[in-house]
């Protein structure tokens, strides 16, 4: 450990302390201070560790939570960056937080949620280290930021290219993710779902219609959602790889969990996955690959999957007077469609709140709400009492639902969070809140004036 | 045979030019017809032969990503160019958005001077530009009878489009960049081609513009005016974002 690196760690810890005293929730500033002093700090701090990076468009946070539980169930120690603090600064802050004043990190694993575009900078000094990289999926996300979906793939590629000995864990059902399998690696593992997840899964909205290698239209044995499924290209032969960890069947959809039959490296067993919605099953599968790789026995893996707590899956339940609020974050069409699938199963009979902002972190362009298949929810939500719309683009969201044939008599635009919260409290109803990122932050800030809330990652 | 009136809508390259919620435009046309008791049939056309005997009242072409552009241009010239030019000259209502707009024009010229030839159906061409023109924008549309109304959308392009003598601008910029960020014009109008950079779901909150397109197509087919239809919720969305933009 060089003097510079040690000094950087001290400076980082000092900044963190000051921020804590000031009551700020900021997590990336200490990282910036550290990098100023020692740009290759991560190479120093990560030297003797096993590193797991989780990247991809959707499911990073949930996958990290499940992996963390798997590692702890094995009896190993791990530190993670805070959810949302997934740029270089946030990762550095996490390392500094985990390091001793002597500049040593004493946990067995570093588990890092990495923004796709930040991956390259994060792994820059990890070239010779023991790194496992999980890519959850690639979907269209905030197109005004990344331009097109292939740009996202290329950003992940640019990161992984720096890791010639990486162990890759890829989503077999995602043609964009699987295309990373031509990168140098020491091992490669796939996870996937072996059949359609829901009845009548539509494939109208696809982020990858044409073969990434030869531009021929993909054919599918089945779809799970979005462009995920049993894809193959008739022309060049590019196709879904046989997964090492797969979901064979959903035996039962329960309220907030699923009973599934899964196969993990050749062994088949049943498990209850305590995460709501089919999209979260992919996250459970990805984490199960890691569980196997770290040598966690199957029975412990099953017990982890069955013991996950509810704020996973970015769905959070709180009680507001007699009203139960279920809050869920939406970032892009694929994620939103999966939330709708979850709502369809719930058959809501209370309130549904849709909140949409168009700040930078939400995506300035709100066109994507027309790629969300609200039409599939219309009938299942016919018993709901009110549809509330909030956030800067509340009126656009309201209009979207008008064109999806929702009952406009039940519509109410309420941009003032305080008034909205009061109305929800007075209703005494089960309420689902589906909110874009900054709308979630603003809403929770206001809600915390009414009831105590856990800190939300920023 | 039902006597109910119906418009036939072609969603051209529906599976490629659908990058930004373009389906919202089809949905809006279908619903605004249905709410008036008029049927619609949507034909979704991709690569390959197009049935030239099929009569379309409205052809919609959306925006896409660069990945498929080469394929698209090849298909355009192999199967669609003559047909589409013919439809333009016949006066069929065509809505081209963003990539679909550029593609109806003559060519795209990259920064190094290389050109990609496009349809040449309308007298516009596009040149590369190093700045990205991005954001919510507002322009003013003028109807044949002189009545004007605002159109609000989101633009995201780094091509600058320049209008030739044979087309009129679709509108006059109020806020944002428009065709090229320089001459104050937005979009292009030629015969019944309506082309604009207002990408993705342009029609939902611009109900008056949606009704304008539907009205032209309906009148061409049935020789009568389209009945009026309320658009309060649409105007609420339009006015809200206009206000946020300070217009």
XYZ file of C-alpha atoms in Angstrom:
705
model
C 0.000 0.000 0.000
C 1.525 3.248 -1.127
C 1.553 6.347 1.002
C -0.671 8.044 -1.566
C -3.302 5.291 -1.402
C -3.289 5.338 2.398
C -3.610 9.124 2.401
C -6.503 8.823 -0.032
C -8.307 6.344 2.229
C -7.861 8.687 5.201
C -9.155 11.637 3.201
C -12.130 9.589 2.030
C -13.011 8.474 5.542
C -12.654 12.022 6.790
C -15.012 13.357 4.098
C -17.558 10.640 4.878
C -17.462 11.568 8.544
C -17.971 15.262 7.788
C -20.912 14.455 5.512
C -22.457 12.276 8.222
C -22.101 15.055 10.779
C -23.700 17.456 8.310
C -26.572 15.014 7.955
C -26.105 14.619 4.212
C -27.017 11.357 2.544
C -24.537 11.917 -0.291
C -22.457 8.861 -1.076
C -20.331 9.849 -4.048
C -18.364 12.855 -2.737
C -15.861 10.865 -0.629
C -15.102 8.806 -3.737
C -14.350 11.932 -5.721
C -11.970 13.188 -3.036
C -10.170 9.829 -2.954
C -9.798 9.639 -6.731
C -8.315 13.121 -6.793
C -5.519 11.952 -4.508
C -5.081 8.438 -5.883
C -6.697 7.704 -9.264
C -5.855 3.965 -9.188
C -7.097 3.471 -5.619
C -9.405 0.591 -6.563
C -6.457 -1.451 -7.832
C -4.799 -1.061 -4.401
C -7.834 -1.762 -2.265
C -9.235 -4.668 -4.290
C -5.917 -6.492 -4.644
C -6.540 -9.560 -2.505
C -10.297 -9.749 -2.852
C -12.815 -11.624 -4.895
C -14.865 -9.130 -6.851
C -18.369 -9.557 -8.202
C -19.640 -6.864 -10.564
C -23.329 -6.726 -11.437
C -24.332 -4.653 -14.442
C -27.148 -4.551 -17.023
C -30.241 -2.429 -17.546
C -32.734 -3.899 -15.098
C -32.449 -5.838 -11.862
C -28.962 -4.799 -10.721
C -30.007 -3.775 -7.233
C -32.200 -6.789 -6.580
C -29.610 -9.202 -7.956
C -26.977 -7.667 -5.663
C -29.268 -8.071 -2.653
C -29.820 -11.749 -3.386
C -26.113 -12.372 -4.057
C -25.267 -10.673 -0.785
C -27.583 -13.011 1.095
C -26.054 -15.997 -0.719
C -22.520 -14.946 0.246
C -23.508 -14.401 3.860
C -25.305 -17.762 3.931
C -21.985 -19.317 2.938
C -20.475 -17.697 6.017
C -18.316 -15.259 4.064
C -18.062 -11.515 4.474
C -18.981 -8.992 1.802
C -19.372 -5.290 1.334
C -21.495 -3.581 -1.369
C -21.904 -0.114 -2.731
C -25.221 1.517 -1.858
C -27.962 0.873 -4.363
C -28.032 3.688 -6.857
C -24.469 4.818 -5.994
C -23.252 2.748 -8.898
C -20.902 5.129 -10.668
C -17.141 5.198 -10.056
C -17.416 7.635 -7.152
C -19.988 5.503 -5.358
C -17.900 2.337 -5.759
C -14.765 4.075 -4.487
C -16.709 5.414 -1.496
C -17.852 1.880 -0.716
C -14.278 0.536 -0.849
C -13.015 3.338 1.352
C -15.843 2.709 3.808
C -14.885 -0.968 3.972
C -11.136 -0.310 4.303
C -9.213 -0.031 7.556
C -7.124 3.065 8.228
C -4.177 0.974 7.106
C -5.817 0.674 3.684
C -6.861 -2.978 3.870
C -10.307 -4.313 3.064
C -10.889 -7.354 5.227
C -14.074 -8.772 3.720
C -13.891 -11.803 1.427
C -15.973 -10.272 -1.355
C -16.563 -6.893 -2.932
C -20.021 -6.906 -4.504
C -20.378 -3.989 -6.873
C -23.490 -2.739 -8.611
C -22.107 -1.020 -11.712
C -23.876 1.397 -14.011
C -23.376 0.156 -17.585
C -21.600 3.310 -18.703
C -19.459 3.478 -15.552
C -18.314 -0.160 -15.725
C -15.256 0.698 -17.802
C -13.951 3.202 -15.258
C -14.805 0.965 -12.300
C -12.974 -2.152 -13.523
C -10.040 -0.270 -15.053
C -7.577 -1.461 -12.403
C -9.095 -4.931 -11.893
C -7.328 -6.510 -14.896
C -5.339 -9.149 -12.979
C -7.820 -9.720 -10.181
C -10.424 -12.400 -9.513
C -13.525 -10.835 -11.071
C -16.915 -12.349 -11.800
C -19.200 -10.143 -13.903
C -22.959 -10.643 -14.008
C -24.854 -9.010 -16.872
C -28.551 -9.116 -15.986
C -30.007 -7.998 -19.333
C -29.909 -5.127 -21.810
C -33.078 -3.166 -22.532
C -33.834 0.238 -23.914
C -33.290 2.702 -21.145
C -33.276 6.463 -21.182
C -32.538 6.641 -24.874
C -31.709 10.287 -24.768
C -28.772 9.347 -22.570
C -27.369 6.350 -24.429
C -28.750 6.880 -27.932
C -29.597 3.322 -28.780
C -29.669 -0.051 -27.157
C -26.470 -1.213 -28.905
C -24.641 1.692 -27.344
C -25.423 0.149 -23.977
C -24.096 -3.241 -25.094
C -20.917 -1.573 -26.324
C -20.402 0.270 -23.062
C -20.590 -2.993 -21.132
C -18.266 -4.570 -23.700
C -15.742 -1.765 -23.263
C -15.699 -2.495 -19.538
C -15.393 -6.271 -19.777
C -12.680 -6.054 -22.443
C -10.295 -4.917 -19.735
C -10.783 -8.163 -17.814
C -9.185 -11.002 -19.811
C -9.617 -13.487 -16.941
C -13.163 -12.563 -16.053
C -15.789 -15.163 -15.227
C -18.879 -14.086 -17.148
C -22.429 -14.737 -15.962
C -24.812 -13.907 -18.789
C -28.536 -13.910 -19.391
C -29.025 -16.709 -21.926
C -32.435 -15.399 -22.974
C -31.152 -11.944 -23.915
C -29.577 -11.890 -27.368
C -27.881 -8.582 -26.604
C -26.290 -9.867 -23.384
C -25.307 -13.245 -24.820
C -23.434 -11.444 -27.619
C -20.792 -10.566 -25.007
C -19.695 -14.218 -25.031
C -17.019 -13.530 -27.651
C -15.042 -11.476 -25.121
C -11.938 -12.978 -23.523
C -12.882 -14.864 -20.343
C -11.720 -17.664 -18.093
C -15.189 -19.161 -17.714
C -18.695 -18.427 -18.876
C -22.043 -19.329 -17.295
C -25.595 -18.680 -18.386
C -28.918 -18.360 -16.623
C -32.316 -18.397 -18.275
C -35.952 -19.385 -18.296
C -36.781 -22.524 -20.271
C -40.270 -21.625 -21.487
C -42.799 -18.792 -21.646
C -43.313 -17.135 -18.257
C -46.893 -16.054 -18.719
C -49.709 -17.178 -20.905
C -50.150 -15.106 -24.005
C -46.848 -13.261 -23.633
C -46.738 -10.599 -26.275
C -43.626 -9.976 -28.282
C -44.786 -6.703 -29.804
C -42.242 -4.643 -28.014
C -38.779 -5.858 -28.744
C -35.478 -4.089 -28.297
C -33.632 -6.602 -30.453
C -35.471 -7.727 -33.569
C -32.515 -8.349 -35.851
C -29.533 -10.591 -35.272
C -26.685 -8.626 -33.727
C -24.221 -10.584 -35.893
C -25.853 -10.861 -39.314
C -28.944 -8.641 -39.116
C -31.420 -11.389 -39.968
C -34.708 -11.352 -38.072
C -34.545 -13.583 -34.995
C -36.943 -16.439 -34.617
C -38.150 -17.629 -31.214
C -39.143 -20.972 -29.732
C -40.885 -18.950 -27.000
C -40.879 -15.483 -25.386
C -40.629 -14.668 -21.694
C -40.914 -10.877 -21.935
C -39.580 -8.070 -24.105
C -36.951 -9.554 -26.402
C -36.049 -12.262 -23.881
C -36.688 -15.879 -24.733
C -35.603 -18.815 -26.863
C -34.121 -16.819 -29.735
C -32.205 -18.171 -32.702
C -30.944 -16.877 -36.021
C -31.610 -19.095 -38.990
C -28.920 -17.520 -41.095
C -25.775 -17.385 -38.977
C -26.740 -19.867 -36.275
C -26.417 -17.441 -33.357
C -28.780 -18.696 -30.666
C -29.682 -18.927 -27.011
C -27.085 -20.918 -25.085
C -28.071 -23.779 -22.814
C -28.200 -22.241 -19.313
C -26.250 -23.636 -16.357
C -28.965 -22.350 -14.065
C -32.467 -22.420 -15.429
C -36.033 -21.995 -14.413
C -37.923 -24.997 -15.699
C -41.398 -24.023 -14.604
C -43.346 -21.675 -12.370
C -45.472 -24.114 -10.363
C -47.453 -21.453 -8.553
C -47.743 -17.658 -8.621
C -48.316 -16.438 -5.092
C -48.877 -12.994 -3.679
C -45.351 -11.583 -3.748
C -43.579 -14.880 -4.444
C -43.404 -17.783 -6.880
C -42.922 -21.495 -6.363
C -40.608 -22.693 -9.090
C -38.766 -25.721 -10.334
C -35.202 -24.840 -11.125
C -32.131 -26.622 -12.351
C -28.765 -25.579 -10.994
C -25.747 -27.125 -12.703
C -27.600 -30.360 -13.416
C -29.532 -30.672 -10.154
C -33.268 -30.085 -10.137
C -35.185 -28.856 -7.126
C -38.159 -26.776 -6.051
C -37.862 -23.390 -4.392
C -40.055 -20.528 -3.359
C -38.619 -17.240 -4.564
C -39.731 -14.429 -2.260
C -39.666 -11.706 -4.886
C -42.694 -10.260 -6.649
C -43.061 -10.601 -10.426
C -41.554 -12.732 -13.166
C -38.771 -10.266 -13.928
C -37.351 -10.889 -10.473
C -37.022 -14.593 -11.237
C -34.205 -13.696 -13.608
C -32.479 -11.878 -10.762
C -32.864 -14.930 -8.541
C -31.392 -17.139 -11.279
C -28.397 -14.842 -11.777
C -27.730 -14.884 -8.035
C -28.065 -18.670 -7.991
C -25.217 -18.952 -10.499
C -23.039 -17.017 -8.058
C -24.297 -19.166 -5.172
C -23.111 -22.262 -6.997
C -19.764 -20.698 -7.920
C -18.986 -19.791 -4.313
C -19.883 -23.319 -3.231
C -23.112 -22.672 -1.372
C -25.005 -25.976 -0.911
C -28.408 -26.226 -2.646
C -30.445 -26.422 0.545
C -28.933 -23.137 1.710
C -29.552 -21.567 -1.672
C -33.204 -22.585 -1.439
C -33.500 -21.161 2.035
C -31.999 -17.828 0.912
C -34.456 -17.576 -1.998
C -37.322 -18.378 0.368
C -36.192 -15.890 3.002
C -35.777 -12.700 0.998
C -37.563 -9.744 2.560
C -40.074 -7.516 0.857
C -38.197 -4.331 0.103
C -36.353 -6.441 -2.434
C -37.481 -6.087 -5.981
C -37.586 -2.373 -5.338
C -41.094 -2.800 -4.015
C -41.593 -1.290 -0.639
C -44.666 -1.611 1.548
C -45.558 0.963 4.179
C -48.620 1.650 6.290
C -50.169 5.114 6.126
C -53.061 5.198 8.572
C -55.485 2.540 7.341
C -53.990 2.621 3.847
C -51.328 0.192 2.742
C -48.946 1.743 0.235
C -46.937 -0.429 -2.149
C -44.305 1.658 -3.885
C -42.423 0.471 -6.909
C -39.846 2.169 -9.100
C -40.100 2.155 -12.890
C -37.289 3.193 -15.201
C -38.036 1.863 -18.655
C -40.630 0.006 -20.745
C -39.373 -3.502 -19.939
C -39.388 -2.859 -16.200
C -42.736 -1.084 -16.356
C -44.302 -3.931 -18.332
C -43.187 -6.354 -15.654
C -44.677 -4.155 -12.947
C -47.938 -4.208 -14.932
C -47.767 -7.997 -15.064
C -47.469 -7.964 -11.277
C -50.427 -5.575 -10.967
C -52.523 -7.779 -13.247
C -51.995 -10.647 -10.812
C -52.963 -8.415 -7.885
C -56.277 -7.284 -9.460
C -56.117 -3.939 -7.593
C -59.395 -2.728 -6.073
C -58.084 0.363 -4.253
C -55.975 3.173 -5.701
C -53.230 3.171 -8.289
C -50.886 6.153 -8.474
C -48.748 6.707 -11.551
C -45.964 9.262 -11.102
C -43.815 10.504 -13.945
C -41.057 13.084 -13.932
C -38.843 14.038 -16.854
C -35.715 15.097 -15.019
C -32.349 13.861 -16.285
C -32.344 10.793 -14.049
C -35.819 9.771 -15.240
C -35.005 10.371 -18.898
C -35.923 13.737 -20.402
C -37.923 12.055 -23.116
C -41.133 10.447 -21.906
C -42.027 8.843 -25.259
C -41.363 5.429 -23.737
C -44.650 5.398 -21.839
C -46.207 4.484 -25.183
C -44.022 1.362 -25.262
C -45.565 0.294 -21.969
C -48.495 -2.022 -22.595
C -51.069 -0.439 -20.289
C -53.765 -2.034 -22.445
C -52.978 -5.340 -20.730
C -53.888 -3.855 -17.337
C -57.157 -2.161 -18.351
C -59.435 -5.053 -17.547
C -57.546 -6.298 -14.465
C -57.660 -2.784 -12.976
C -61.334 -2.197 -13.757
C -62.164 -2.705 -10.064
C -59.779 0.023 -8.889
C -61.465 3.034 -7.300
C -59.122 5.838 -8.350
C -56.227 6.382 -10.716
C -54.037 9.235 -9.526
C -51.417 10.911 -11.674
C -48.549 12.877 -10.211
C -45.115 14.247 -11.122
C -44.100 16.806 -13.717
C -45.619 14.832 -16.589
C -48.782 13.737 -14.783
C -50.986 14.955 -17.637
C -49.093 12.888 -20.194
C -49.461 9.800 -18.043
C -53.172 10.472 -17.649
C -53.529 10.749 -21.410
C -51.636 7.494 -21.929
C -54.238 5.696 -19.814
C -57.112 7.383 -21.634
C -55.783 5.860 -24.851
C -55.538 2.490 -23.102
C -59.306 2.647 -22.434
C -59.107 3.117 -18.671
C -62.213 4.614 -17.065
C -61.512 8.367 -17.226
C -64.212 9.018 -14.600
C -61.772 7.629 -12.041
C -58.863 9.843 -13.121
C -57.381 12.494 -10.891
C -54.262 14.570 -11.538
C -52.655 15.648 -8.267
C -49.209 17.152 -8.606
C -49.030 18.298 -5.011
C -47.559 15.363 -3.085
C -48.894 16.542 0.266
C -52.473 16.723 -0.995
C -52.049 13.365 -2.696
C -50.718 11.703 0.459
C -53.573 13.142 2.510
C -56.103 11.775 0.040
C -54.467 8.356 0.035
C -54.438 8.330 3.826
C -58.116 9.257 4.027
C -59.080 6.593 1.510
C -58.052 3.699 3.768
C -57.411 1.686 0.606
C -54.691 -0.616 -0.622
C -52.671 1.640 -2.939
C -50.059 0.810 -5.550
C -47.684 3.632 -6.434
C -45.725 3.245 -9.653
C -43.172 6.049 -9.795
C -40.255 7.147 -11.935
C -36.934 7.687 -10.159
C -36.958 11.345 -9.132
C -40.698 11.193 -8.573
C -40.056 8.371 -6.096
C -37.442 10.485 -4.285
C -39.719 13.521 -4.085
C -42.727 11.501 -3.025
C -40.787 9.673 -0.306
C -39.378 12.954 0.989
C -42.901 14.257 1.448
C -44.180 10.937 2.797
C -41.433 10.927 5.445
C -43.105 14.005 6.934
C -46.115 11.768 7.639
C -44.526 8.456 8.659
C -40.993 7.188 9.357
C -39.331 5.711 6.258
C -36.130 3.813 5.646
C -33.397 5.728 3.858
C -33.665 5.396 0.121
C -30.552 5.034 -1.993
C -29.798 8.020 -4.207
C -70.287 -6.536 -45.967
C -70.589 -3.926 -43.276
C -71.522 -0.427 -44.351
C -69.524 1.055 -41.490
C -66.905 3.517 -42.639
C -63.291 2.539 -42.153
C -59.799 3.878 -42.768
C -56.936 1.622 -43.728
C -53.678 2.532 -41.962
C -50.290 1.181 -42.992
C -47.620 1.095 -40.277
C -44.542 0.868 -42.470
C -41.451 -0.831 -41.003
C -43.411 -1.246 -37.790
C -40.810 -3.587 -36.300
C -37.780 -1.391 -37.014
C -38.965 2.182 -36.992
C -40.548 1.987 -33.569
C -37.801 3.316 -31.368
C -39.634 5.882 -29.289
C -43.170 4.814 -28.542
C -44.194 5.260 -32.163
C -47.078 2.858 -31.591
C -48.748 5.673 -29.665
C -49.493 7.328 -33.015
C -51.239 4.277 -34.413
C -53.140 3.874 -31.173
C -54.285 7.506 -31.292
C -55.538 7.226 -34.865
C -57.417 4.002 -34.089
C -59.021 5.398 -30.942
C -59.986 8.786 -32.363
C -61.669 7.013 -35.259
C -63.359 4.457 -33.017
C -64.706 7.168 -30.705
C -66.405 8.632 -33.784
C -67.851 5.270 -34.738
C -65.403 4.782 -37.588
C -63.482 1.532 -38.036
C -59.828 1.236 -38.815
C -57.657 -1.540 -40.085
C -53.929 -1.435 -39.394
C -51.568 -3.298 -41.717
C -48.137 -3.757 -40.277
C -45.576 -3.889 -43.060
C -41.948 -4.924 -42.635
C -39.209 -5.989 -45.054
C -40.038 -7.564 -48.385
C -42.645 -7.214 -51.120
C -45.497 -4.805 -50.623
C -48.878 -5.476 -52.195
C -49.287 -2.507 -54.528
C -52.962 -3.199 -55.118
C -53.718 -2.635 -51.432
C -55.296 0.775 -50.849
C -54.044 2.637 -47.799
C -55.611 5.847 -46.544
C -52.761 6.683 -44.178
C -49.153 5.521 -44.178
C -47.161 6.033 -40.989
C -43.355 5.838 -40.822
C -41.652 6.226 -37.433
C -38.103 6.606 -36.135
C -35.398 3.998 -35.634
C -31.823 3.390 -34.643
C -28.739 3.374 -36.849
C -28.188 -0.377 -36.489
C -30.854 -1.259 -39.045
C -30.502 1.740 -41.364
C -28.394 0.004 -44.009
C -30.864 -2.896 -44.197
C -33.743 -0.505 -44.320
C -32.428 1.579 -47.193
C -31.714 -1.577 -49.150
C -35.244 -2.812 -48.625
C -36.668 0.595 -49.423
C -35.043 0.684 -52.846
C -35.664 -2.990 -53.608
C -39.339 -3.202 -52.703
C -40.924 0.046 -51.641
C -39.510 3.087 -53.470
C -41.767 3.132 -56.572
C -44.849 2.338 -54.549
C -44.170 4.955 -51.899
C -43.350 7.700 -54.443
C -46.550 6.841 -56.237
C -48.542 7.124 -53.006
C -46.963 10.518 -52.299
C -47.868 11.842 -55.745
C -51.412 10.419 -55.492
C -51.951 12.445 -52.334
C -52.188 9.620 -49.830
C -51.823 10.896 -46.270
C -48.340 10.041 -45.032
C -46.942 10.839 -41.613
C -43.150 10.574 -41.390
C -41.422 11.126 -38.074
C -37.741 11.636 -37.281
C -35.903 8.816 -39.147
C -39.033 8.311 -41.232
C -38.975 12.005 -42.132
C -35.320 11.946 -43.204
C -35.925 8.790 -45.213
C -38.672 10.414 -47.281
C -36.177 13.076 -48.340
C -33.378 12.912 -50.898
C -30.271 11.978 -48.981
C -28.271 12.140 -45.769
C -24.782 13.570 -45.959
C -22.308 12.555 -43.260
C -19.636 14.848 -41.847
C -17.008 13.383 -44.221
C -19.172 14.117 -47.247
C -20.328 10.542 -47.910
C -23.967 10.324 -48.875
C -26.669 7.814 -48.165
C -29.395 8.077 -50.783
C -32.952 8.095 -49.471
C -36.314 7.882 -51.210
C -36.341 11.319 -52.802
C -40.090 11.515 -52.342
C -40.013 15.024 -50.920
C -37.624 17.870 -51.677
C -35.541 17.918 -48.504
C -32.076 16.671 -47.597
C -30.249 16.188 -44.328
C -26.678 16.938 -43.331
C -24.760 15.753 -40.287
C -24.202 18.220 -37.506
C -21.908 17.956 -34.507
C -24.450 19.130 -31.980
C -27.399 17.032 -30.906
C -30.710 18.877 -31.106
C -32.595 17.452 -28.198
C -35.450 18.429 -25.933
C -39.106 19.330 -25.721
C -40.095 21.734 -28.454
C -43.080 23.730 -29.661
C -44.030 24.845 -33.156
C -47.034 26.445 -34.785
C -49.020 24.644 -37.436
C -51.211 26.504 -39.906
C -54.263 24.836 -41.428
C -55.401 25.424 -45.017
C -58.056 27.857 -43.748
C -55.454 29.909 -41.903
C -56.326 28.679 -38.421
C -53.237 27.974 -36.347
C -52.542 25.723 -33.390
C -49.406 24.720 -31.480
C -47.781 21.296 -31.726
C -45.674 20.096 -28.801
C -43.232 17.216 -28.969
C -39.754 15.968 -28.243
C -36.951 16.224 -30.784
C -33.719 14.234 -30.723
C -31.585 14.427 -33.858
C -28.149 15.464 -35.002
C -29.110 15.730 -38.643
C -29.974 19.158 -39.982
C -32.725 19.023 -42.558
C -32.949 21.636 -45.275
C -36.072 22.320 -47.315
C -36.030 22.653 -51.115
C -38.359 24.777 -53.255
C -41.009 22.115 -53.691
C -41.973 21.677 -50.052
C -43.383 23.941 -47.394
C -42.370 23.769 -43.752
C -44.895 21.938 -41.598
C -44.638 24.631 -38.956
C -42.900 27.655 -37.544
C -40.640 27.142 -34.513
C -41.699 28.684 -31.228
C -39.293 26.918 -28.869
C -36.550 24.410 -29.721
C -34.468 23.623 -32.810
C -36.753 22.205 -35.506
C -35.369 21.265 -38.927
C -31.888 22.641 -38.493
C -31.840 25.030 -35.563
C -31.171 27.912 -37.940
C -34.032 28.885 -40.240
C -36.919 28.689 -37.783
C -38.750 26.008 -39.731
C -39.918 22.630 -38.541
C -40.885 19.611 -40.609
C -42.093 19.508 -44.176
C -45.399 19.394 -46.015
C -45.783 18.209 -49.590
C -49.112 17.067 -51.026
C -50.466 15.101 -48.072
C -47.094 14.192 -46.649
C -46.728 15.498 -43.107
C -43.143 15.110 -41.909
C -41.712 16.200 -38.565
C -38.893 15.757 -36.069
C -41.436 15.523 -33.271
C -40.537 11.949 -32.560
C -42.341 9.109 -30.925
C -45.890 9.642 -29.725
C -46.624 12.931 -31.480
C -50.337 12.413 -31.985
C -51.746 11.625 -28.513
C -51.348 15.075 -27.011
C -51.608 16.869 -30.351
C -55.181 15.770 -30.953
C -55.917 18.653 -33.289
C -53.043 17.585 -35.493
C -54.182 13.951 -35.316
C -57.664 15.027 -36.388
C -56.151 17.092 -39.200
C -54.462 13.988 -40.670
C -57.500 11.797 -40.106
C -59.722 14.530 -41.550
C -57.725 14.816 -44.780
C -57.684 11.034 -45.215
C -61.383 10.703 -44.410
C -62.412 13.466 -46.778
C -60.344 11.970 -49.591
C -62.100 8.660 -49.125
C -65.669 9.647 -48.319
C -65.932 13.227 -49.598
C -67.245 14.477 -46.303
C -65.820 16.170 -43.234
C -64.816 14.246 -40.159
C -67.107 14.981 -37.220
C -65.606 17.001 -34.346
C -64.432 15.202 -31.213
C -63.483 16.632 -27.823
C -59.834 16.753 -26.802
C -59.813 18.208 -23.299
C -57.452 15.713 -21.718
C -55.161 15.977 -24.745
C -55.106 19.768 -24.450
C -54.406 19.518 -20.725
C -51.213 17.551 -21.466
C -50.249 19.899 -24.275
C -50.860 23.065 -22.292
C -49.087 21.737 -19.226
C -45.827 21.089 -21.045
C -46.156 24.321 -23.022
C -46.432 26.172 -19.726
C -43.385 24.352 -18.345
C -41.473 25.478 -21.436
C -42.563 29.054 -20.836
C -44.722 29.362 -23.957
